[in-house]
Amino acid sequence: MSTRPAWWAIVTGGLVVIGLVLSPIWLKEISGYIEPEEEEAPFPEAYYELPDTAREIYDAMYQDEPQMAIDFVAARLAEQVDVEDPNLPVIEEANNPGTVSHVLTGSFVTLDPTRGASGEANIFILPDQRRLIRLENLEAVGGPDLRVLLTAHPAPQTLEDLTQPDIAGLQLDLGPLGGVLGNQNYEAEILFNTNNFQDGSVVLFSERYNIVFSYASLSLVETPE
């Protein structure tokens, strides 16, 4: 007795079932139950040595803004530049005792596992009346196109903080960050009024993405009695 017709019936039935499952009508019905696989971020090996808390943020960022995540990780993993600018306040004070004024100081903070810095920001008035902003013992998380800003806002964490109408006019761009490590000097105009910033801050800001990476809230330096 031949079983060929029975096998053909099974094969034909299977093809019909597959066709029904793959038809646009059924796919539309079951699509809500199918979870698409998340695209794996194309990060280098060194990425997986970062803290888990940082990688979680970068991975989530990659799902929404892949290029931004790639740029953030690339900047963080880039070779760290250690800057050692001359300590002008000490040099000037040695040459002209009593002529250097240390007026404002503050410490950098960490905002989250992907944005932060440690070290101090200090503002001096030199003998020739130049205003010097000196970052000392800086150790910052790298970011895309970081710049150093001086703002009247005491603790800015967003672009909105920096663009508030009452402080937007009291902001100076001191230039690109020289490096994520070390001691660095930035000069402001002689007409720069330190009184406008005695409750302000020095900010590390990603110009490319308009994101604050850290800030150092400033306060008056206590002079010894």
PDB file of N, CA and C in Angstrom, residues 2 22 73 190 199 201 225:
ATOM      1  N   SER A   2       0.663   2.169  -0.917  1.00  0.00           N
ATOM      2  CA  SER A   2       1.512   3.355  -1.052  1.00  0.00           C
ATOM      3  C   SER A   2       1.090   4.427  -0.039  1.00  0.00           C
ATOM      4  N   LEU A  22       3.279  33.417   8.256  1.00  0.00           N
ATOM      5  CA  LEU A  22       4.120  34.482   7.722  1.00  0.00           C
ATOM      6  C   LEU A  22       3.346  35.521   6.925  1.00  0.00           C
ATOM      7  N   VAL A  73      31.615  57.777  24.292  1.00  0.00           N
ATOM      8  CA  VAL A  73      32.531  56.681  24.643  1.00  0.00           C
ATOM      9  C   VAL A  73      33.908  56.926  24.037  1.00  0.00           C
ATOM     10  N   ILE A 190      40.422  91.919  31.013  1.00  0.00           N
ATOM     11  CA  ILE A 190      40.714  92.749  32.189  1.00  0.00           C
ATOM     12  C   ILE A 190      39.438  93.393  32.733  1.00  0.00           C
ATOM     13  N   ASP A 199      28.973  84.141  43.098  1.00  0.00           N
ATOM     14  CA  ASP A 199      28.032  83.055  43.384  1.00  0.00           C
ATOM     15  C   ASP A 199      27.805  82.208  42.134  1.00  0.00           C
ATOM     16  N   SER A 201      29.876  79.839  38.772  1.00  0.00           N
ATOM     17  CA  SER A 201      30.600  78.570  38.679  1.00  0.00           C
ATOM     18  C   SER A 201      31.453  78.524  37.419  1.00  0.00           C
ATOM     19  N   GLU A 225      42.962  86.568  58.789  1.00  0.00           N
ATOM     20  CA  GLU A 225      42.899  87.811  59.576  1.00  0.00           C
ATOM     21  C   GLU A 225      44.287  88.229  60.057  1.00  0.00           C
TER      22      GLU A 225
END
